[in-house]
């Protein structure tokens, strides 16, 4: 939660922090994003990868939050997400976020060989913010 708030505040300030994306957003945009984030949390964090503590197995099991039931319990899906239901009425107190690479941002699609002439791969890091707002920042391996 704090990382999301920090990023949005950095963006609102015009991307002044080195970790921020070099774009500016309005206070209204930040307020709307924070409200949407809070709503998502209240509705059960649908779609979030998680760990569920299964007391019968004495283990944390990977899962995806599928929905919040009317009684506040969570329907938890097995991993991969299309593998069925892990628990139909999971206790939210036994669910913790699970970091999954590329969950917030989809993975970069692979580029077909026929399109390689149209795509450039960054061979080094470039901090465009040092040159001005109109420059993008790149990391090694980024596709342009």
Tab-separated table of C-alpha atoms in Angstrom:
chain	number	residue	atom	x	y	z
A	1	UNK	CA	0.000	0.000	0.000
A	2	UNK	CA	2.710	2.493	0.925
A	3	UNK	CA	4.617	1.828	-2.328
A	4	UNK	CA	1.512	2.652	-4.398
A	5	UNK	CA	0.872	5.849	-2.433
A	6	UNK	CA	4.536	6.890	-2.686
A	7	UNK	CA	4.630	6.334	-6.454
A	8	UNK	CA	1.432	8.327	-6.989
A	9	UNK	CA	2.695	11.200	-4.836
A	10	UNK	CA	6.004	11.197	-6.777
A	11	UNK	CA	4.077	11.354	-10.050
A	12	UNK	CA	1.917	14.179	-8.734
A	13	UNK	CA	5.088	16.118	-7.876
A	14	UNK	CA	6.214	15.824	-11.478
A	15	UNK	CA	8.412	12.783	-11.105
A	16	UNK	CA	10.986	14.547	-8.961
A	17	UNK	CA	12.201	11.354	-7.297
A	18	UNK	CA	14.643	9.194	-9.293
A	19	UNK	CA	12.370	6.145	-9.065
A	20	UNK	CA	9.327	7.957	-10.473
A	21	UNK	CA	8.052	7.629	-14.004
A	22	UNK	CA	8.889	10.954	-15.717
A	23	UNK	CA	5.309	12.128	-16.302
A	24	UNK	CA	3.165	14.589	-14.397
A	25	UNK	CA	-0.321	13.830	-13.095
A	26	UNK	CA	-2.836	16.103	-11.440
A	27	UNK	CA	-4.001	15.965	-7.846
A	28	UNK	CA	-7.368	14.807	-9.215
A	29	UNK	CA	-5.682	11.885	-11.041
A	30	UNK	CA	-3.885	10.875	-7.847
A	31	UNK	CA	-7.089	11.113	-5.785
A	32	UNK	CA	-8.976	8.987	-8.345
A	33	UNK	CA	-6.194	6.395	-8.462
A	34	UNK	CA	-6.040	6.166	-4.662
A	35	UNK	CA	-9.839	5.871	-4.477
A	36	UNK	CA	-9.812	3.066	-7.075
A	37	UNK	CA	-7.025	1.318	-5.164
A	38	UNK	CA	-8.964	1.538	-1.875
A	39	UNK	CA	-12.136	0.258	-3.587
A	40	UNK	CA	-10.197	-2.703	-5.016
A	41	UNK	CA	-8.904	-3.523	-1.516
A	42	UNK	CA	-12.399	-3.273	0.017
A	43	UNK	CA	-13.796	-5.613	-2.643
A	44	UNK	CA	-11.286	-8.303	-1.689
A	45	UNK	CA	-8.281	-7.527	-3.939
A	46	UNK	CA	-9.746	-9.573	-6.788
A	47	UNK	CA	-7.092	-11.047	-9.072
A	48	UNK	CA	-4.237	-10.625	-6.586
A	49	UNK	CA	-1.712	-13.445	-6.287
A	50	UNK	CA	-1.624	-14.577	-2.667
A	51	UNK	CA	-0.448	-17.143	-0.144
A	52	UNK	CA	-3.124	-19.016	1.809
A	53	UNK	CA	-2.154	-20.635	5.113
A	54	UNK	CA	-3.695	-24.114	5.032
A	55	UNK	CA	-3.760	-25.292	8.626
A	56	UNK	CA	-4.512	-28.892	7.623
A	57	UNK	CA	-1.340	-29.011	5.516
A	58	UNK	CA	0.655	-26.623	7.733
A	59	UNK	CA	1.836	-24.781	4.606
A	60	UNK	CA	1.355	-21.571	2.653
A	61	UNK	CA	-0.290	-22.453	-0.671
A	62	UNK	CA	-0.065	-20.192	-3.729
A	63	UNK	CA	-3.422	-18.936	-4.948
A	64	UNK	CA	-5.266	-16.132	-6.736
A	65	UNK	CA	-8.117	-14.222	-5.082
A	66	UNK	CA	-11.137	-14.878	-7.299
A	67	UNK	CA	-13.893	-13.099	-5.387
A	68	UNK	CA	-15.127	-11.912	-2.021
A	69	UNK	CA	-18.164	-13.786	-0.758
A	70	UNK	CA	-21.101	-12.019	0.917
A	71	UNK	CA	-19.886	-13.178	4.342
A	72	UNK	CA	-16.466	-11.556	3.775
A	73	UNK	CA	-14.656	-14.832	3.099
A	74	UNK	CA	-12.611	-15.207	-0.080
A	75	UNK	CA	-12.891	-17.627	-2.963
A	76	UNK	CA	-9.316	-18.616	-3.743
A	77	UNK	CA	-8.271	-20.085	-7.055
A	78	UNK	CA	-5.494	-22.616	-7.582
A	79	UNK	CA	-2.371	-21.697	-9.539
A	80	UNK	CA	-2.360	-21.418	-12.466
A	81	UNK	CA	-5.600	-19.392	-12.268
A	82	UNK	CA	-7.553	-21.710	-14.581
A	83	UNK	CA	-6.804	-24.803	-12.424
A	84	UNK	CA	-9.959	-24.536	-10.318
A	85	UNK	CA	-10.844	-23.498	-6.774
A	86	UNK	CA	-8.365	-23.952	-3.919
A	87	UNK	CA	-10.770	-22.844	-1.174
A	88	UNK	CA	-14.347	-21.590	-1.538
A	89	UNK	CA	-14.487	-19.720	1.773
A	90	UNK	CA	-10.953	-18.737	2.750
A	91	UNK	CA	-10.446	-16.643	5.866
A	92	UNK	CA	-8.998	-13.262	4.776
A	93	UNK	CA	-6.780	-13.305	7.888
A	94	UNK	CA	-4.989	-16.356	6.456
A	95	UNK	CA	-4.307	-14.695	3.083
A	96	UNK	CA	-1.141	-12.683	2.387
A	97	UNK	CA	0.024	-10.971	-0.820
A	98	UNK	CA	2.371	-13.021	-3.006
A	99	UNK	CA	4.853	-11.222	-5.259
A	100	UNK	CA	4.657	-12.382	-8.846
A	101	UNK	CA	6.899	-10.923	-11.535
A	102	UNK	CA	4.978	-8.969	-14.183
A	103	UNK	CA	1.704	-9.131	-12.232
A	104	UNK	CA	1.086	-5.377	-12.182
A	105	UNK	CA	2.517	-4.796	-15.637
A	106	UNK	CA	2.118	-7.463	-18.306
A	107	UNK	CA	5.311	-9.027	-19.588
A	108	UNK	CA	6.767	-7.483	-22.721
A	109	UNK	CA	5.569	-9.497	-25.714
A	110	UNK	CA	8.197	-11.227	-27.793
A	111	UNK	CA	8.928	-9.570	-31.113
A	112	UNK	CA	8.457	-11.674	-34.265
A	113	UNK	CA	11.664	-12.007	-36.296
A	114	UNK	CA	10.016	-10.250	-39.254
A	115	UNK	CA	9.552	-7.113	-37.129
A	116	UNK	CA	13.117	-6.935	-35.776
A	117	UNK	CA	13.980	-4.138	-38.204
A	118	UNK	CA	11.341	-1.963	-36.560
A	119	UNK	CA	12.353	-2.607	-32.962
A	120	UNK	CA	15.411	-1.373	-31.107
A	121	UNK	CA	16.817	-2.892	-27.941
A	122	UNK	CA	18.467	-0.612	-25.366
A	123	UNK	CA	22.061	-1.735	-24.802
A	124	UNK	CA	22.545	0.412	-21.724
A	125	UNK	CA	20.653	2.407	-19.126
A	126	UNK	CA	19.640	5.968	-20.057
A	127	UNK	CA	18.106	8.415	-17.583
A	128	UNK	CA	16.176	10.792	-19.823
A	129	UNK	CA	15.172	12.955	-16.855
A	130	UNK	CA	18.738	14.311	-16.837
A	131	UNK	CA	18.117	15.746	-20.311
A	132	UNK	CA	14.547	17.016	-19.870
A	133	UNK	CA	10.915	15.984	-19.508
A	134	UNK	CA	10.579	15.207	-23.217
A	135	UNK	CA	13.153	12.369	-22.979
A	136	UNK	CA	12.217	8.850	-21.931
A	137	UNK	CA	14.258	6.739	-19.549
A	138	UNK	CA	15.456	3.305	-20.680
A	139	UNK	CA	16.983	0.304	-18.995
A	140	UNK	CA	19.162	-2.333	-20.635
A	141	UNK	CA	16.937	-4.695	-22.595
A	142	UNK	CA	14.020	-2.270	-23.074
A	143	UNK	CA	12.400	-2.465	-26.512
A	144	UNK	CA	11.764	0.751	-28.430
